[in-house]
């Protein structure tokens, strides 16, 4: 039986708190300043934890990494644009913007590696690909966001050059600082990964609370009826289903082995909530962030549930194969 994800429960609690007790008045600038600070710390620690040796060691498997990055930054955006072109009036413009934003985000790190491990796949490849996806995403996601919105959301807010510069200052600069100091603090960061995981998630909760507080004050729940949330779930499910099928059968058609197939499936189908929420906070106006991250929050839980089931299925098949070969 699958247990509820504690982080999901915390996210739901944060959204409820922001819905009933939103930050307002003098608290707003305080929370905005706190948001900028926790995002900078989170990306600084991501840079400090990134092992250069692991990245260099995994670069030799370039076909696999190229396949995963292609799914993350090419297949997903094309699918999002295709769905928007086919069903432009299914969601509100801002929710469609949120769905398209999901499509241009990097992969997750922790869950991609965890599911690859459970499924008995190529763990070193998953580590390298998920890490590379997050690193490249700091640069690629803002650019893709601008391109996707320019091509599909005419008449609606896009991403300015100033927003891209803000990403560089608020995300890339702390990340680079962490990388520079990695030889001295990297060991400490790895030894305390559980503590830092808690602080990372706490940072995301602060950003979510700030974003939803602003959205609630702007009338979020009057603009987004329950029916729209159900439709967002449907669109997210369609995206995830197509990508899971494409990664699985595409990996087999390309001649990858079972271990590599697993890494491609679980790294290529994920989207990072931990990176996405801070990026949305930087790239979009505060009045829009609450609605924009809704599709991402729904996709996050959906991918965890589906991939947990899929990982266990892969593991059972591996056990059965081992039993036959003995």
mmCIF file of C-alpha atoms in Angstrom, residues 84-195:
data_model
loop_
_atom_site.group_PDB
_atom_site.id
_atom_site.type_symbol
_atom_site.label_atom_id
_atom_site.label_comp_id
_atom_site.label_asym_id
_atom_site.label_seq_id
_atom_site.Cartn_x
_atom_site.Cartn_y
_atom_site.Cartn_z
ATOM 1 C CA UNK A 84 -2.486 23.641 -26.223
ATOM 2 C CA UNK A 85 -2.985 23.866 -30.000
ATOM 3 C CA UNK A 86 -5.572 21.063 -29.940
ATOM 4 C CA UNK A 87 -7.439 22.183 -26.802
ATOM 5 C CA UNK A 88 -6.776 25.921 -26.364
ATOM 6 C CA UNK A 89 -10.003 26.591 -24.466
ATOM 7 C CA UNK A 90 -9.862 23.581 -22.142
ATOM 8 C CA UNK A 91 -8.051 25.590 -19.441
ATOM 9 C CA UNK A 92 -7.813 29.260 -18.580
ATOM 10 C CA UNK A 93 -4.875 31.069 -20.229
ATOM 11 C CA UNK A 94 -2.951 31.276 -16.944
ATOM 12 C CA UNK A 95 -3.415 27.570 -16.179
ATOM 13 C CA UNK A 96 -2.278 26.724 -19.722
ATOM 14 C CA UNK A 97 0.737 28.899 -19.046
ATOM 15 C CA UNK A 98 1.345 26.792 -15.926
ATOM 16 C CA UNK A 99 1.097 23.552 -17.925
ATOM 17 C CA UNK A 100 3.556 24.840 -20.520
ATOM 18 C CA UNK A 101 5.864 25.930 -17.718
ATOM 19 C CA UNK A 102 5.808 22.364 -16.369
ATOM 20 C CA UNK A 103 6.916 21.158 -19.803
ATOM 21 C CA UNK A 104 10.099 23.265 -19.869
ATOM 22 C CA UNK A 105 11.310 22.446 -16.350
ATOM 23 C CA UNK A 106 14.324 20.216 -15.598
ATOM 24 C CA UNK A 107 14.041 16.714 -14.177
ATOM 25 C CA UNK A 108 14.042 15.926 -10.475
ATOM 26 C CA UNK A 109 17.179 14.631 -8.774
ATOM 27 C CA UNK A 110 16.197 12.709 -5.637
ATOM 28 C CA UNK A 111 13.091 10.923 -6.931
ATOM 29 C CA UNK A 112 14.649 10.098 -10.325
ATOM 30 C CA UNK A 113 17.583 8.404 -8.588
ATOM 31 C CA UNK A 114 15.362 6.749 -5.975
ATOM 32 C CA UNK A 115 12.983 5.215 -8.522
ATOM 33 C CA UNK A 116 15.877 4.095 -10.730
ATOM 34 C CA UNK A 117 17.383 2.389 -7.699
ATOM 35 C CA UNK A 118 14.105 0.692 -6.716
ATOM 36 C CA UNK A 119 13.652 -0.541 -10.291
ATOM 37 C CA UNK A 120 17.270 -1.834 -10.383
ATOM 38 C CA UNK A 121 18.344 0.460 -13.200
ATOM 39 C CA UNK A 122 21.540 2.326 -14.074
ATOM 40 C CA UNK A 123 21.974 4.437 -10.930
ATOM 41 C CA UNK A 124 25.232 6.243 -11.916
ATOM 42 C CA UNK A 125 23.605 7.302 -15.192
ATOM 43 C CA UNK A 126 20.531 8.536 -13.318
ATOM 44 C CA UNK A 127 22.719 10.567 -10.957
ATOM 45 C CA UNK A 128 24.600 12.196 -13.837
ATOM 46 C CA UNK A 129 21.563 12.850 -16.034
ATOM 47 C CA UNK A 130 19.335 14.223 -13.276
ATOM 48 C CA UNK A 131 22.152 16.472 -12.047
ATOM 49 C CA UNK A 132 22.941 17.687 -15.566
ATOM 50 C CA UNK A 133 19.248 18.356 -16.200
ATOM 51 C CA UNK A 134 18.996 20.567 -13.121
ATOM 52 C CA UNK A 135 22.214 22.398 -13.896
ATOM 53 C CA UNK A 136 21.262 23.046 -17.531
ATOM 54 C CA UNK A 137 17.709 23.879 -16.516
ATOM 55 C CA UNK A 138 18.850 27.018 -14.738
ATOM 56 C CA UNK A 139 19.863 28.343 -18.165
ATOM 57 C CA UNK A 140 17.539 26.463 -20.539
ATOM 58 C CA UNK A 141 14.212 26.764 -18.697
ATOM 59 C CA UNK A 142 13.967 30.592 -18.793
ATOM 60 C CA UNK A 143 14.894 30.596 -22.501
ATOM 61 C CA UNK A 144 12.427 27.819 -23.355
ATOM 62 C CA UNK A 145 9.736 29.538 -21.301
ATOM 63 C CA UNK A 146 10.121 32.678 -23.381
ATOM 64 C CA UNK A 147 10.107 30.733 -26.659
ATOM 65 C CA UNK A 148 7.111 28.573 -25.746
ATOM 66 C CA UNK A 149 5.028 31.481 -24.503
ATOM 67 C CA UNK A 150 5.925 33.620 -27.505
ATOM 68 C CA UNK A 151 4.744 30.853 -29.835
ATOM 69 C CA UNK A 152 1.571 29.805 -28.051
ATOM 70 C CA UNK A 153 0.304 32.494 -25.668
ATOM 71 C CA UNK A 154 0.031 35.579 -27.828
ATOM 72 C CA UNK A 155 -1.553 38.410 -25.927
ATOM 73 C CA UNK A 156 -0.527 37.053 -22.540
ATOM 74 C CA UNK A 157 2.408 37.825 -20.309
ATOM 75 C CA UNK A 158 5.699 36.390 -21.429
ATOM 76 C CA UNK A 159 9.192 36.278 -19.992
ATOM 77 C CA UNK A 160 11.334 39.387 -20.294
ATOM 78 C CA UNK A 161 15.087 39.626 -20.627
ATOM 79 C CA UNK A 162 15.079 41.136 -17.157
ATOM 80 C CA UNK A 163 13.424 38.004 -15.764
ATOM 81 C CA UNK A 164 16.119 35.833 -17.351
ATOM 82 C CA UNK A 165 18.751 38.071 -15.757
ATOM 83 C CA UNK A 166 16.976 37.693 -12.407
ATOM 84 C CA UNK A 167 17.242 33.906 -12.767
ATOM 85 C CA UNK A 168 20.975 34.266 -13.363
ATOM 86 C CA UNK A 169 21.379 36.472 -10.298
ATOM 87 C CA UNK A 170 19.046 34.662 -7.903
ATOM 88 C CA UNK A 171 19.643 31.052 -8.976
ATOM 89 C CA UNK A 172 22.765 30.635 -11.099
ATOM 90 C CA UNK A 173 25.013 32.927 -9.054
ATOM 91 C CA UNK A 174 24.355 31.127 -5.725
ATOM 92 C CA UNK A 175 24.709 27.776 -7.512
ATOM 93 C CA UNK A 176 28.076 28.824 -8.973
ATOM 94 C CA UNK A 177 29.218 30.032 -5.550
ATOM 95 C CA UNK A 178 28.313 26.656 -4.077
ATOM 96 C CA UNK A 179 30.276 24.906 -6.814
ATOM 97 C CA UNK A 180 33.342 27.056 -6.161
ATOM 98 C CA UNK A 181 33.223 26.148 -2.484
ATOM 99 C CA UNK A 182 32.361 22.482 -3.146
ATOM 100 C CA UNK A 183 35.896 21.179 -2.449
ATOM 101 C CA UNK A 184 35.676 22.593 1.087
ATOM 102 C CA UNK A 185 32.005 22.132 2.030
ATOM 103 C CA UNK A 186 30.907 19.379 -0.356
ATOM 104 C CA UNK A 187 31.763 16.589 2.081
ATOM 105 C CA UNK A 188 29.777 18.252 4.871
ATOM 106 C CA UNK A 189 26.818 18.758 2.520
ATOM 107 C CA UNK A 190 26.808 15.102 1.466
ATOM 108 C CA UNK A 191 27.073 13.873 5.068
ATOM 109 C CA UNK A 192 24.127 16.058 6.050
ATOM 110 C CA UNK A 193 21.988 15.383 2.979
ATOM 111 C CA UNK A 194 18.936 14.489 5.078
ATOM 112 C CA UNK A 195 19.061 17.744 6.989
#
